[in-house]
Coordinates of C-alpha atoms in Angstrom, one line a residue:
X1 CA -32.5 -36.7 170.3
X2 CA -32.3 -33.7 168.0
X3 CA -28.6 -33.4 168.7
X4 CA -28.0 -37.0 167.7
X5 CA -29.9 -36.6 164.4
X6 CA -28.0 -33.5 163.4
X7 CA -24.6 -35.3 164.0
X8 CA -25.8 -38.4 162.2
X9 CA -24.4 -37.4 158.7
X10 CA -21.0 -36.7 160.3
X11 CA -21.0 -40.1 162.1
X12 CA -21.9 -41.9 158.9
X13 CA -19.2 -40.1 157.0
X14 CA -16.6 -41.1 159.6
X15 CA -17.8 -44.7 159.4
X16 CA -17.5 -44.7 155.6
X17 CA -14.1 -43.2 155.6
X18 CA -12.8 -45.6 158.2
X19 CA -13.5 -48.5 155.7
X20 CA -12.3 -46.8 152.6
X21 CA -8.7 -48.1 152.8
X22 CA -7.0 -44.7 152.4
X23 CA -4.6 -45.2 155.3
X24 CA -4.0 -48.9 154.3
X25 CA -3.0 -47.9 150.8
X26 CA -0.7 -45.2 152.1
X27 CA 1.0 -47.6 154.5
X28 CA 1.3 -50.2 151.7
X29 CA 3.0 -47.7 149.4
X30 CA 5.4 -46.8 152.2
X31 CA 6.2 -50.5 152.6
X32 CA 7.0 -50.7 148.9
X33 CA 9.3 -47.7 149.2
X34 CA 11.1 -49.1 152.2
X35 CA 11.5 -52.5 150.6
X36 CA 13.0 -50.8 147.5
X37 CA 15.4 -49.0 149.9
X38 CA 16.5 -52.4 151.2
X39 CA 17.1 -53.6 147.6
X40 CA 19.2 -50.5 146.9
X41 CA 21.1 -51.0 150.1
X42 CA 22.0 -54.6 149.2
X43 CA 23.1 -53.5 145.7
X44 CA 25.3 -50.8 147.3
X45 CA 26.9 -53.4 149.6
X46 CA 27.8 -55.4 146.5
X47 CA 29.1 -52.3 144.7
X48 CA 31.3 -51.5 147.7
X49 CA 32.8 -55.0 147.9
X50 CA 33.6 -55.3 144.2
X51 CA 36.6 -53.0 144.1
X52 CA 38.2 -54.9 146.9
X53 CA 37.6 -58.2 145.2
X54 CA 38.9 -56.9 141.9
X55 CA 42.1 -55.7 143.5
X56 CA 42.8 -59.0 145.2
X57 CA 42.2 -60.9 142.0
X58 CA 44.4 -58.4 140.0
X59 CA 47.3 -59.3 142.2
X60 CA 47.1 -63.0 141.1
X61 CA 45.7 -62.8 137.6
X62 CA 47.2 -59.8 135.8
X63 CA 46.8 -61.4 132.3
X64 CA 43.0 -61.7 132.9
X65 CA 42.6 -58.0 132.3
X66 CA 39.5 -58.4 130.1
X67 CA 37.5 -60.0 132.8
X68 CA 38.6 -57.5 135.4
X69 CA 37.9 -54.7 133.0
X70 CA 34.3 -56.0 132.4
X71 CA 33.6 -56.2 136.1
X72 CA 35.0 -52.7 136.6
X73 CA 33.0 -51.3 133.7
X74 CA 29.8 -53.0 134.8
X75 CA 30.2 -51.7 138.3
X76 CA 30.8 -48.2 136.9
X77 CA 27.7 -48.4 134.8
X78 CA 25.6 -49.4 137.8
X79 CA 27.2 -46.7 139.9
X80 CA 26.5 -44.0 137.2
X81 CA 22.8 -44.7 137.1
X82 CA 20.7 -42.0 138.9
X83 CA 18.2 -44.0 140.9
X84 CA 15.4 -42.2 142.7
X85 CA 12.2 -43.4 144.3
X86 CA 10.4 -42.4 141.0
X87 CA 12.0 -45.5 139.4
X88 CA 9.2 -47.5 141.1
X89 CA 6.6 -45.7 139.0
X90 CA 8.5 -46.1 135.7
X91 CA 8.7 -49.7 134.4
X92 CA 11.2 -48.7 131.7
X93 CA 13.7 -47.2 134.1
X94 CA 13.3 -50.1 136.5
X95 CA 14.0 -52.5 133.5
X96 CA 17.2 -50.5 132.7
X97 CA 18.3 -50.7 136.3
X98 CA 17.7 -54.4 136.4
X99 CA 19.6 -54.8 133.2
X100 CA 22.6 -53.0 134.6
X101 CA 22.5 -55.1 137.7
X102 CA 22.3 -58.2 135.5
X103 CA 25.3 -57.2 133.6
X104 CA 27.2 -56.8 136.8
X105 CA 26.1 -60.2 138.0
X106 CA 27.3 -61.7 134.7
X107 CA 30.7 -60.0 135.0
X108 CA 31.1 -61.3 138.5
X109 CA 30.3 -64.8 137.3
X110 CA 33.0 -64.6 134.7
X111 CA 35.4 -63.3 137.5
X112 CA 34.6 -66.4 139.5
X113 CA 35.6 -68.6 136.5
X114 CA 38.9 -66.8 136.4
X115 CA 39.4 -67.6 140.1
X116 CA 38.9 -71.3 139.4
X117 CA 42.0 -71.1 137.2
X118 CA 44.2 -69.9 140.0
X119 CA 44.4 -72.3 143.0
X120 CA 46.7 -70.0 144.9
X121 CA 44.1 -67.2 144.7
X122 CA 41.4 -69.5 146.1
X123 CA 43.7 -70.3 149.0
X124 CA 44.4 -66.6 149.8
X125 CA 42.6 -65.7 153.0
X126 CA 41.7 -62.2 151.8
X127 CA 40.1 -63.6 148.7
X128 CA 38.2 -66.2 150.7
X129 CA 36.8 -63.6 153.0
X130 CA 35.8 -61.3 150.2
X131 CA 34.2 -64.2 148.3
X132 CA 32.1 -65.1 151.4
X133 CA 31.1 -61.5 151.8
X134 CA 30.1 -61.4 148.1
X135 CA 28.1 -64.6 148.3
X136 CA 26.4 -63.3 151.4
X137 CA 25.6 -60.1 149.6
X138 CA 24.1 -61.9 146.6
X139 CA 21.9 -63.8 149.1
X140 CA 20.9 -60.5 150.7
X141 CA 20.0 -59.0 147.3
X142 CA 17.8 -62.0 146.6
X143 CA 16.0 -61.8 149.9
X144 CA 15.5 -58.0 149.4
X145 CA 14.1 -58.6 146.0
X146 CA 11.7 -61.2 147.3
X147 CA 10.6 -58.9 150.1
X148 CA 10.1 -56.1 147.6
X149 CA 8.0 -58.3 145.4
X150 CA 5.8 -59.2 148.4
X151 CA 5.4 -55.5 149.3
X152 CA 4.5 -54.8 145.7
X153 CA 1.9 -57.6 145.6
X154 CA 0.3 -56.3 148.8
X155 CA 0.3 -52.7 147.6
X156 CA -1.1 -53.6 144.1
X157 CA -3.8 -55.8 145.7
X158 CA -4.8 -53.0 148.1
X159 CA -5.3 -50.4 145.3
X160 CA -7.3 -52.8 143.1
X161 CA -9.8 -54.3 145.5
X162 CA -13.0 -52.8 146.7
X163 CA -13.6 -50.4 148.5
X164 CA -10.0 -49.2 148.2
X165 CA -10.2 -49.1 144.4
X166 CA -12.9 -46.5 144.7
X167 CA -10.9 -44.4 147.2
X168 CA -7.8 -44.7 145.0
X169 CA -9.6 -43.6 141.8
X170 CA -11.3 -40.7 143.5
X171 CA -8.6 -39.4 145.9
X172 CA -5.1 -41.0 145.5
X173 CA -4.6 -42.0 141.9
X174 CA -1.8 -44.5 142.9
X175 CA -0.4 -46.6 140.1
X176 CA 0.6 -50.3 140.2
X177 CA 4.2 -51.0 141.1
X178 CA 6.4 -53.3 139.0
X179 CA 7.9 -56.3 140.7
X180 CA 11.3 -57.7 140.0
X181 CA 11.2 -60.1 137.1
X182 CA 13.7 -62.8 136.0
X183 CA 16.4 -61.7 133.6
X184 CA 16.1 -62.6 130.0
X185 CA 17.3 -66.2 129.5
X186 CA 17.0 -67.1 133.2
X187 CA 14.6 -69.9 132.4
X188 CA 17.4 -71.8 130.6
X189 CA 19.7 -73.8 132.9
X190 CA 23.3 -72.8 132.5
X191 CA 25.6 -75.4 131.0
X192 CA 28.5 -76.4 133.2
X193 CA 31.6 -77.9 131.5
X194 CA 34.7 -79.2 133.2

């Protein structure tokens, strides 16, 4: 009986630590980092496809140089950004990254308008394949963003609820992560004119 009583504080400490959420919060933060990696991977796929798309369109639409230049410059801007996992803890840098990606999306949209002007280009098999790849990539980016936001929500909830919040404030000091947000003006429906 004496042996049990002397080990009682140790057993109580283990029981308290098992319910403190330390491991859960660590696992949730790793899930956020992994989800961000998937977002970056989807963006990289898009960046890799763009030069091919631009080259195919160039062959058909030489006088649309401004649009092609805008796509190339937007891609270069995205490519020049130094993105590290620390971006997840810096809302300002995350906003800059999202802005650069938004500019690239806008340039690609203008490129698709150029394509509408050239029926021969739309019929070109190389272009059609690239367009399908780009559409699939945009869908992957959206799915990756949604999964990232889900991971962020789970993580943020885990560091703010009791008893995890106590553990976080005493031991970990983890900060809330920022989810992806809609780009400025996304609430306004685009006007389509024919």
